[in-house]
Coordinates of C-alpha atoms and ligand atoms in Angstrom, one line a residue:
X22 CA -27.9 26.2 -17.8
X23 CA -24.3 26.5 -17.5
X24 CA -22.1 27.2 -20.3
X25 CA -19.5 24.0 -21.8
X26 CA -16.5 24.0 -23.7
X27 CA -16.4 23.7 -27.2
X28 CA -14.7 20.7 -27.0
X29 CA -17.2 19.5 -24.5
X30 CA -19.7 20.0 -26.7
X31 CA -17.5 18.1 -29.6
X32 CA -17.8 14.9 -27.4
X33 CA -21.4 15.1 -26.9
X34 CA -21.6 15.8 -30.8
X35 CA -19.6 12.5 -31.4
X36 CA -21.9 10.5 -28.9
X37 CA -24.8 12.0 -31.3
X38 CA -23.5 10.9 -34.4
X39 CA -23.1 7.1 -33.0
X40 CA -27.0 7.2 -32.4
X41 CA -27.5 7.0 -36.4
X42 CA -24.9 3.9 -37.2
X43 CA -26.5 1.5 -39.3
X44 CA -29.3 4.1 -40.9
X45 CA -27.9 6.9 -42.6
X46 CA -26.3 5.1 -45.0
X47 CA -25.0 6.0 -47.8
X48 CA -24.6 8.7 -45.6
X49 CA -22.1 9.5 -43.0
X50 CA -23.4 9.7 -39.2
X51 CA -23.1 13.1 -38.1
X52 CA -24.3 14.6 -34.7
X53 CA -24.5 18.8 -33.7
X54 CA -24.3 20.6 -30.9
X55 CA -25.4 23.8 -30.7
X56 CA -24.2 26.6 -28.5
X57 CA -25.5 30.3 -28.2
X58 CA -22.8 33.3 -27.6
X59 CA -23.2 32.7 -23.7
X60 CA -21.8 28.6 -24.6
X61 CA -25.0 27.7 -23.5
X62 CA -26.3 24.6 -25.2
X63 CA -29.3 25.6 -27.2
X64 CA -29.6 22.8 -29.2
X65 CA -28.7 19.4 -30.4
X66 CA -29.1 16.7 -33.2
X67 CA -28.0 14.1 -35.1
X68 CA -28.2 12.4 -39.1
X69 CA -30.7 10.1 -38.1
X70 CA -31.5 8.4 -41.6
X71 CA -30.6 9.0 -45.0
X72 CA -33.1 11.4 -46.9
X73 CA -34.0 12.8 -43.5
X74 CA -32.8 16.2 -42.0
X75 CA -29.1 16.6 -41.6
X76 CA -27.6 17.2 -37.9
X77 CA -27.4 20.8 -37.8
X78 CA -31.1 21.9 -39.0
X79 CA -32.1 19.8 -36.4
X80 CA -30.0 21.3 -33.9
X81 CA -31.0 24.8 -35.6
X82 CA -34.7 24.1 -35.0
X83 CA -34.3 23.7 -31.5
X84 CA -32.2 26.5 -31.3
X85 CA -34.6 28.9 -33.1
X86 CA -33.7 32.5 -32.7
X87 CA -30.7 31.6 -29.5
X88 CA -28.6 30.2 -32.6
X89 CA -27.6 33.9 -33.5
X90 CA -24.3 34.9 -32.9
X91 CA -23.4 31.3 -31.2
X92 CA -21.3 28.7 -32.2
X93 CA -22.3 25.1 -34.1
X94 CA -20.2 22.4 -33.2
X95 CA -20.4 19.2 -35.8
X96 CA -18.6 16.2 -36.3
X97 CA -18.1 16.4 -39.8
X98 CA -17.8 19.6 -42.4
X99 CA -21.3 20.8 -42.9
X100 CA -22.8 20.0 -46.8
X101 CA -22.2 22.5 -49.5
X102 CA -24.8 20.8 -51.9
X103 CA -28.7 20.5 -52.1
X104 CA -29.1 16.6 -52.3
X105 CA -32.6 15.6 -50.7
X106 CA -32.3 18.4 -48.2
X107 CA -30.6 21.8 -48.5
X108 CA -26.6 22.8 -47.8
X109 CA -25.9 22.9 -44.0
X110 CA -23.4 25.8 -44.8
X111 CA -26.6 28.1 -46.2
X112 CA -28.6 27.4 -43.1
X113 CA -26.2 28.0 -40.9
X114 CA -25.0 31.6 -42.4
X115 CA -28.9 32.3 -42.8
X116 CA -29.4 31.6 -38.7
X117 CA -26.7 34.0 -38.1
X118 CA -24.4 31.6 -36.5
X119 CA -20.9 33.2 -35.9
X120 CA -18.9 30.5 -35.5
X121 CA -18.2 26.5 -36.6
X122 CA -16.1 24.0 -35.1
X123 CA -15.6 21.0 -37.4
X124 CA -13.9 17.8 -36.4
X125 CA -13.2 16.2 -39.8
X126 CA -13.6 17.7 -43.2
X127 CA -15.7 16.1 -46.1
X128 CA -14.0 14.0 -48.1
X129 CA -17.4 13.5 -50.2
X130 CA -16.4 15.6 -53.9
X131 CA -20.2 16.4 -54.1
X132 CA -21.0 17.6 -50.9
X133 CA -17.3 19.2 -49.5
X134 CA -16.8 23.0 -49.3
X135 CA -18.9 24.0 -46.8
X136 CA -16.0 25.5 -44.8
X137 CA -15.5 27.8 -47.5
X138 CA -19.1 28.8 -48.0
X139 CA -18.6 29.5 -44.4
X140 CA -15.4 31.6 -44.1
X141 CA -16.7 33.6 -47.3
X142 CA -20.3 34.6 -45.2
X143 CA -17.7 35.7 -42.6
X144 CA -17.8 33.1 -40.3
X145 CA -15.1 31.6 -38.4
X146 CA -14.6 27.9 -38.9
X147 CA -12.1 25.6 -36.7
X148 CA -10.9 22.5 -38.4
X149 CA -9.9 19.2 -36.2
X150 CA -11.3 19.6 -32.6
X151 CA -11.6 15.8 -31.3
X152 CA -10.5 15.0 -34.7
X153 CA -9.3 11.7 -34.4
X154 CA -12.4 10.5 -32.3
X155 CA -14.6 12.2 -34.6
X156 CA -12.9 10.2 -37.5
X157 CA -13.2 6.6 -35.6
X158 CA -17.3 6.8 -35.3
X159 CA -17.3 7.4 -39.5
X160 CA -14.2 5.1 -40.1
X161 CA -16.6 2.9 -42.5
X162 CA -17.8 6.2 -44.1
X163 CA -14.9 8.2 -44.3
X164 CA -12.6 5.1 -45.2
X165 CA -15.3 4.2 -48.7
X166 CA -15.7 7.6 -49.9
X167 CA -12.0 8.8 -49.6
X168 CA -11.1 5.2 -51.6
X169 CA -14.2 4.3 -53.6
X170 CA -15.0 0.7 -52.3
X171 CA -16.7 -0.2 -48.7
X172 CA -14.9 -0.6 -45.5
X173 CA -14.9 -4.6 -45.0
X174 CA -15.2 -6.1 -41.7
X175 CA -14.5 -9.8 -41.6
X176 CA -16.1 -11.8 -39.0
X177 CA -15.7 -15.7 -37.9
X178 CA -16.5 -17.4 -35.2
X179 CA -14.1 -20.9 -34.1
X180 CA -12.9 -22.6 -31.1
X181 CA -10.0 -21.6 -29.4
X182 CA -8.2 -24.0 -31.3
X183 CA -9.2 -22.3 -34.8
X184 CA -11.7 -24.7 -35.9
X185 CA -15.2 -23.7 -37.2
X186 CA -16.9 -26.9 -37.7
X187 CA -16.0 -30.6 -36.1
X188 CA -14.7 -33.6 -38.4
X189 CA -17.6 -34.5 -39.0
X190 CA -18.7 -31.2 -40.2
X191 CA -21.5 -30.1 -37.2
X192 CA -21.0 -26.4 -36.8
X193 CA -24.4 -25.7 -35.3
X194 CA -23.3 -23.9 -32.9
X195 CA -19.6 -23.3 -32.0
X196 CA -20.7 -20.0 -29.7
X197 CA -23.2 -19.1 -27.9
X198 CA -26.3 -17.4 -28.0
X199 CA -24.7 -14.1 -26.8
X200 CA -22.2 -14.0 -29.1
X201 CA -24.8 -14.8 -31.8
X202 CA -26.8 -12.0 -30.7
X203 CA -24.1 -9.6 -30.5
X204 CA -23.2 -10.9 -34.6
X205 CA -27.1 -9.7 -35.2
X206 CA -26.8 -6.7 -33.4
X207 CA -22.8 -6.2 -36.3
X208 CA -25.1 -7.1 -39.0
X209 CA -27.3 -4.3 -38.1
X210 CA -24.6 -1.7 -38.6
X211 CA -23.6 -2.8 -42.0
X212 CA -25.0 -1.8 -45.3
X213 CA -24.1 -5.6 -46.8
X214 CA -23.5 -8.8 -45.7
X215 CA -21.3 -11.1 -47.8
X216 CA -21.0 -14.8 -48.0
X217 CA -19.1 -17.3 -50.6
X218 CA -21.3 -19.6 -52.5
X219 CA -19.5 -22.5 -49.9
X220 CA -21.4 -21.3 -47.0
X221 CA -24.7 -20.8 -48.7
X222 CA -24.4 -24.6 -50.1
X223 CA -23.0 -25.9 -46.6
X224 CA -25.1 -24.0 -44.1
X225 CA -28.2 -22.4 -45.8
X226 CA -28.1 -19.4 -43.9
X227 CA -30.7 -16.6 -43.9
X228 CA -28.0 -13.9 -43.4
X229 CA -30.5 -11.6 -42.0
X230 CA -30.3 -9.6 -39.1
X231 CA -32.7 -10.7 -36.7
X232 CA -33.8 -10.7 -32.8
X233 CA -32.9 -14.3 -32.0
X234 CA -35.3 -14.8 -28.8
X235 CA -38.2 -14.0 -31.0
X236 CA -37.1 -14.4 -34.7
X237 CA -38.4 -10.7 -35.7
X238 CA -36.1 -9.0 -38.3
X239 CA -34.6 -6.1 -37.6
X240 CA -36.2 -2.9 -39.3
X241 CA -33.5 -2.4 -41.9
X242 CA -31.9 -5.3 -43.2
X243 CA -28.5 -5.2 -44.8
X244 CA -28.5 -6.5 -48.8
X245 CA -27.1 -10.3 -48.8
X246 CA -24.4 -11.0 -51.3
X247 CA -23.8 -14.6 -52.3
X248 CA -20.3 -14.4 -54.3
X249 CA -21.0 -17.0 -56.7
X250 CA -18.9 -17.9 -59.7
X251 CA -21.0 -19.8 -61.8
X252 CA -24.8 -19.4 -60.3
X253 CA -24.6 -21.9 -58.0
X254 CA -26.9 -20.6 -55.4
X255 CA -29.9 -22.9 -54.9
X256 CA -33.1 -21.1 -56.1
X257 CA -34.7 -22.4 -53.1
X258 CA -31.9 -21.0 -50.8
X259 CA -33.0 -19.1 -47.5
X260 CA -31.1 -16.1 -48.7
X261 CA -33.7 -15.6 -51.6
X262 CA -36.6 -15.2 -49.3
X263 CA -37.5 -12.1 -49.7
X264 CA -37.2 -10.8 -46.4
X265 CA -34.4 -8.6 -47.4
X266 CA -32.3 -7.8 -51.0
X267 CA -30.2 -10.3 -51.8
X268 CA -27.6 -10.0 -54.8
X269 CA -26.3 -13.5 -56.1
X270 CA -23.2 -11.8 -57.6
X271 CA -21.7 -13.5 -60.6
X272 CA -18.6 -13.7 -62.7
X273 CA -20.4 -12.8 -65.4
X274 CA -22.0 -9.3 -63.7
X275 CA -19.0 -8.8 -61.9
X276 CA -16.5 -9.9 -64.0
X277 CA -13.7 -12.4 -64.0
X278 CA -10.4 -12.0 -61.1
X279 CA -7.3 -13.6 -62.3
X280 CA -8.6 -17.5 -60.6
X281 CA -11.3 -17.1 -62.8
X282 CA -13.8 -16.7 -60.0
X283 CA -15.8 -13.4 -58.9
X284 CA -13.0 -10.3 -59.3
X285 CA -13.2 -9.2 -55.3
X286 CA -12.2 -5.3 -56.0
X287 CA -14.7 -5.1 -59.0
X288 CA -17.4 -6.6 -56.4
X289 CA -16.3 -3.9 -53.9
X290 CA -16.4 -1.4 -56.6
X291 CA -20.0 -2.0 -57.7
X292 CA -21.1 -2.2 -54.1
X293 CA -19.9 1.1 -53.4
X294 CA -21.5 2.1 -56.7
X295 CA -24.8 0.7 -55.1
X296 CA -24.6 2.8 -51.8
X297 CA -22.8 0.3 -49.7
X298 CA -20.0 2.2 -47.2
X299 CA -19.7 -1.1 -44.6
X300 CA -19.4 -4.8 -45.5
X301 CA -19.7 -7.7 -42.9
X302 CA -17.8 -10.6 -44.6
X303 CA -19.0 -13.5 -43.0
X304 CA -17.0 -16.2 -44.5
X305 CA -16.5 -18.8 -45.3
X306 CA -13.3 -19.7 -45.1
X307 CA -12.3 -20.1 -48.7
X308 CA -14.0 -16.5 -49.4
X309 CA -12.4 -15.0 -46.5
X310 CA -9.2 -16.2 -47.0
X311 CA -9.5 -14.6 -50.9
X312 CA -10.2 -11.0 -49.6
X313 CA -7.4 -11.1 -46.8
X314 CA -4.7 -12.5 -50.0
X315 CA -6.1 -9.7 -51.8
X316 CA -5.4 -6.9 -48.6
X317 CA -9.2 -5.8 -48.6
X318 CA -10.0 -6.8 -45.1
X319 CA -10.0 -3.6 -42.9
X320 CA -11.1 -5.2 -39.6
X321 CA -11.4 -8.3 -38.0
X322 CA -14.1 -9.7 -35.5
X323 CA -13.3 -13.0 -34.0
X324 CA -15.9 -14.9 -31.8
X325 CA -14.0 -17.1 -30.4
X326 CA -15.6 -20.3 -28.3
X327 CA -13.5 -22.2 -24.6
X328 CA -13.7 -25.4 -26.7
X329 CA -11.1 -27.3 -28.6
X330 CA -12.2 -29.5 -31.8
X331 CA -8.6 -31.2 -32.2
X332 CA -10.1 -31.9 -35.9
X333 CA -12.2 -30.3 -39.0
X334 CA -12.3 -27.1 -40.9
X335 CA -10.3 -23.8 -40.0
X336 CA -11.8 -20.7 -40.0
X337 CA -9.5 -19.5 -42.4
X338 CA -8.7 -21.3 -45.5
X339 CA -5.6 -20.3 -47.6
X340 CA -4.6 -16.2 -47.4
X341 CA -1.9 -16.4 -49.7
X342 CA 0.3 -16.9 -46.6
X343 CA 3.4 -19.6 -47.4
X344 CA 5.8 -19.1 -45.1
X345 CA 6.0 -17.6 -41.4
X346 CA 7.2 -13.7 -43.3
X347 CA 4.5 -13.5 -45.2
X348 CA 1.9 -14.2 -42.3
X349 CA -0.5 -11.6 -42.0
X350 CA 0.3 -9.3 -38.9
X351 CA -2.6 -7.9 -37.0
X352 CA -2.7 -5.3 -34.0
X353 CA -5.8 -6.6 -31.2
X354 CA -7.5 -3.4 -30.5
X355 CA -10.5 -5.0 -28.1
X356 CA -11.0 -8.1 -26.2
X357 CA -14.5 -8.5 -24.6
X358 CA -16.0 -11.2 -23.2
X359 CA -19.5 -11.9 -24.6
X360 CA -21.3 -14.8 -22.4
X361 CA -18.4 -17.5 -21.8
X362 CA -17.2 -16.4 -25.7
X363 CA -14.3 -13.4 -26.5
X364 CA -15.0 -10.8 -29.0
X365 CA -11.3 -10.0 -30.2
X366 CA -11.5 -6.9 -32.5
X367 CA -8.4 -6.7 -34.8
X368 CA -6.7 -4.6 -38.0
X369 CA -4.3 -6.0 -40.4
X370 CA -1.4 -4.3 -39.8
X371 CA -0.1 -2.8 -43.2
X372 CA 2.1 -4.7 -45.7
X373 CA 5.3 -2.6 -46.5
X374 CA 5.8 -2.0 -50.2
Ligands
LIG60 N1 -16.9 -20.3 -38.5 C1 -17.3 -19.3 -39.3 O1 -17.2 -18.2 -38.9 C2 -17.9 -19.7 -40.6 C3 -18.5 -18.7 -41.4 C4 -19.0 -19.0 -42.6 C5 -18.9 -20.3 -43.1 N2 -18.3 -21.3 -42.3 C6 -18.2 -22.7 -42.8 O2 -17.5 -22.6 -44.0 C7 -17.8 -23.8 -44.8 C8 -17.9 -23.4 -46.2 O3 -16.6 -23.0 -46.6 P1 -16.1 -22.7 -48.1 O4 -14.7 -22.2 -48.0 O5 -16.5 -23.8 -48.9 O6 -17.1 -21.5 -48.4 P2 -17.1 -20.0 -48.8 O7 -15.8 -19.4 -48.5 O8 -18.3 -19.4 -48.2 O9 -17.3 -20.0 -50.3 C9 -16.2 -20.4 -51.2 C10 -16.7 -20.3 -52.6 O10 -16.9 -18.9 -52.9 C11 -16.8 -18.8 -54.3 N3 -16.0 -17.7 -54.7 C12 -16.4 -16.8 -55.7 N4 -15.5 -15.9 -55.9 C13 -14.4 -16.2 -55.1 C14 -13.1 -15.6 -54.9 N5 -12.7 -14.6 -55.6 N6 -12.3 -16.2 -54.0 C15 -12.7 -17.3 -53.3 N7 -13.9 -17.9 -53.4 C16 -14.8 -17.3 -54.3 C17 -16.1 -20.1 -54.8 O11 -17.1 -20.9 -55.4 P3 -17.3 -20.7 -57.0 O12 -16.0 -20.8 -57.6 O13 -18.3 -21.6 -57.4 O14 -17.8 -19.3 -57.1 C18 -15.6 -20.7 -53.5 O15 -15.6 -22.1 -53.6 C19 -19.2 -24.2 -44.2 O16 -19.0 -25.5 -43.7 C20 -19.5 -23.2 -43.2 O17 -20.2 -23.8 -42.1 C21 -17.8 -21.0 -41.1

C-alpha cells in the first residue's frame, strides 16, 4: 500500500470521528489513524460509544506489532486518565509508537495531559494539524466542556412567511415528510431534547427520535426535557411514555430565573452535570425566544416551508428584541434543500460588550 501524508491521514481521522456523532456521549467523537515508519496505513479507528474502546487501541489492535516506530494521527489529544478504559497516552508509549499528530488538545481537566505523558516517554507530538476541521466535528463537545453547559441547537420549522401554525392554530404539518425525517435523523445526534411546557400542552408531542415510515425508535434516544414552571405537564402526556428518559424540569428542582419561571443557565448547568454536551431546543416559541434573550442559543436550524399563512403564531415569540439595533444578527452558514423545504443552518453572531 502506498504511503499518505500525515495530513492525509488527519482527514481520514476526522471522517472517523463523524462515524460516532450521537453515541459517544458524554464523550467526545474521536477517530485514529495509524501509520507505520514507511507512512503506511496500518491501522484505523474511531470512539464508537461511550464505555467502549477509545480510537487509538482500536487502531493499535489492527496495527499489532507495524505500530512500532510509526506515527498515530488523532483528532483529539489522546487521554491521560483511566476512566472505563485505560490512558491512550500509556498505550501508545507501550506500542512503541514514535510519533503523535494531534489536531486539538483536551480541554477535559480530568482526562488532558496526554501530550505531556507523551513528550516525557520521548515521543514527538504535533499540535494543530487540520485543527480547525478537527474542532468543527466536536464543536458540541469541545464548546460544553471548555464552558460547563451544553452546546444548544435551536430548531423551528415555519412558512416562509415565519408562521408556525395557521389562525386557527393547525400546525400539523407546516413541512414535509423529508424535512421531518431529516429533524429525526438531528434528534439522533443530540444527547437532549428540550421543549417549553406550551408545546407539550399544545401539541402532545412524543419528542422521540424515531423512523417515520415505520414508527421504530431509534436505538438511543435523547432524554426529553419538558421546562415547566409549576408541574404542568399532563401525567398522561406522550412525553412520559416510557420509551425514552424524560425530565419534567421544575422551578422548584431547577430553581427560580429572575421571571420567576425555570432559571435557563441553572437548567443548562444541571444538564451538563447529567452528561448532556448537545441540546436540540425545539421550541416553542415562547421557550425559544427566552434562551435566544438570554444568548444561549449556539446554532440555528430553520425548516422553512414555500407556503405563506398571512395569519397565526410566529415561530419566534419575544427575544428581548425592541428595536431594529438590538435585533439578533445571525451569519447563514448552510442552505439545503430538503424535499420542496430549505434547511437554513445559522450562528448568532456575537453581541459586542
Ligand atoms: N414551528 C415550530 O417549530 C414549533 C415548535 C414547537 C412548538 N410550536 C408551537 O408553539 C406553540 C406553543 O408555544 P408556547 O410559546 O406557548 O410554548 P413553549 O415555548 O413550548 O412553552 C412556553 C412555556 O414554557 C414555560 N417556561 C418555563 N421556563 C421558561 C422560561 N425561562 N422562559 C420561557 N418559558 C418558560 C412557560 O410556562 P410555565 O411558566 O408554566 O413554565 C411558558 O409559557 C404550539 O402551538 C406549538 O405548535 C411550534
Amino acid at each position: 500500500m502506498a504511503s499518505v501524508s500525515v495530513d492525509e491521514a488527519m482527514r481520514r481521522a476526522i471522517e472517523l470521528a463523524a462515524r460516532g456523532l450521537g453515541t459517544t456521549s458524554p464523550n467526545p467523537v474521536v477517530g485514529c489513524v495509524l501509520l507505520d515508519a514507511d507512512g503506511e496505513v496500518v491501522g484505523e479507528g474511531f470512539h464508537a460509544y461511550a464505555g467502549g474502546p477509545h480510537a487509538e487501541i482500536v487502531a493499535l489492535a489492527q496495527a499489532g506489532r507495524r505500530a512500532k516506530g510509526g506515527t498515530a494521527v488523532v483528532t483529539l489529544e489522546p487521554c491521560d486518565h483511566t476512566g472505563r478504559t485505560g490512558p491512550c497516552s500509556t498505550a501508545l508509549v507501550q506500542a512503541g509508537v514514535a510519533r503523535v499528530v494531534i489536531a486539538v488538545p483536551d480541554p477535559n481537566p480530568v482526562a488532558s495531559g496526554g501530550a505531556a505523558t507523551l513528550r516525557s516517554a520521548g515521543v514527538r507530538v504535533d499540535l494543530g494539524v487540520r485543527g480547525d476541521e478537527a474542532e468543527a466535528g466536536n464543536v458540541a463537545w469541545l464548546t460544553s466542556m471548555r464552558r460547563g453547559w451544553p452546546y444548544v441547537i435551536w430548531k423551528y420549522a415555519a412558512t416562509v412567511d415565519g408562521r408556525s401554525a395557521a389562525a386557527d392554530g393547525t400546525s400539523m404539518w407546516i413541512t414535509s415528510e423529508a424535512a421531518r425525517i431529516d429533524v429525526h435523523a438531528l434528534r439522533g445526534t443530540v444527547d437532549a431534547v428540550v421543549a417549553g411546557v406550551g408545546t407539550v400542552l399544545a401539541d402532545d408531542p412524543r419528542l422521540t427520535a424515531r423512523n417515520l415510515r415505520d414508527g421504530s425508535l431509534a436505538i438511543r434516544q435523547p432524554l426529553r426535557v419538558v421546562v415547566d414552571s409549576s408541574g404542568r405537564t399532563p401525567s398522561d402526556a406522550q412525553v412520559r411514555d416510557g420509551a425514552a428518559r424524560t425530565w419534567i424540569a421544575t422551578a422548584a428542582e431547577v430553581g427560580t430565573g429572575p421571571d420567576g419561571r425555570v432559571d435557563l443557565p441553572a437548567l443548562l448547568a444541571e444538564l451538563h452535570r447529567r452528561g448532556v454536551r448537545a441540546v436540540l431546543l425545539e421550541g416553542g416559541p415562547r421557550l425559544a425566544g427566552a434562551f435566544l434573550a438570554a444568548g444561549l442559543v449556539d446554532k440555528i436550524v430553520g425548516y422553512v416551508a414555500p407556503r405563506l399563512l398571512g395569519a397565526g403564531p410566529t415561530a419566534l415569540v419575544d427575544a428581548g428584541v425592541t428595536t431594529i439595533a438590538e435585533a439578533i444578527d445571525l451569519e447563514f452558514v448552510d442552505v439545503t434543500q430538503i424535499g420542496p423545504d430549505l434547511r437554513i443552518t445559522a450562528l448568532p453572531r456575537k453581541r459586542e460588550g
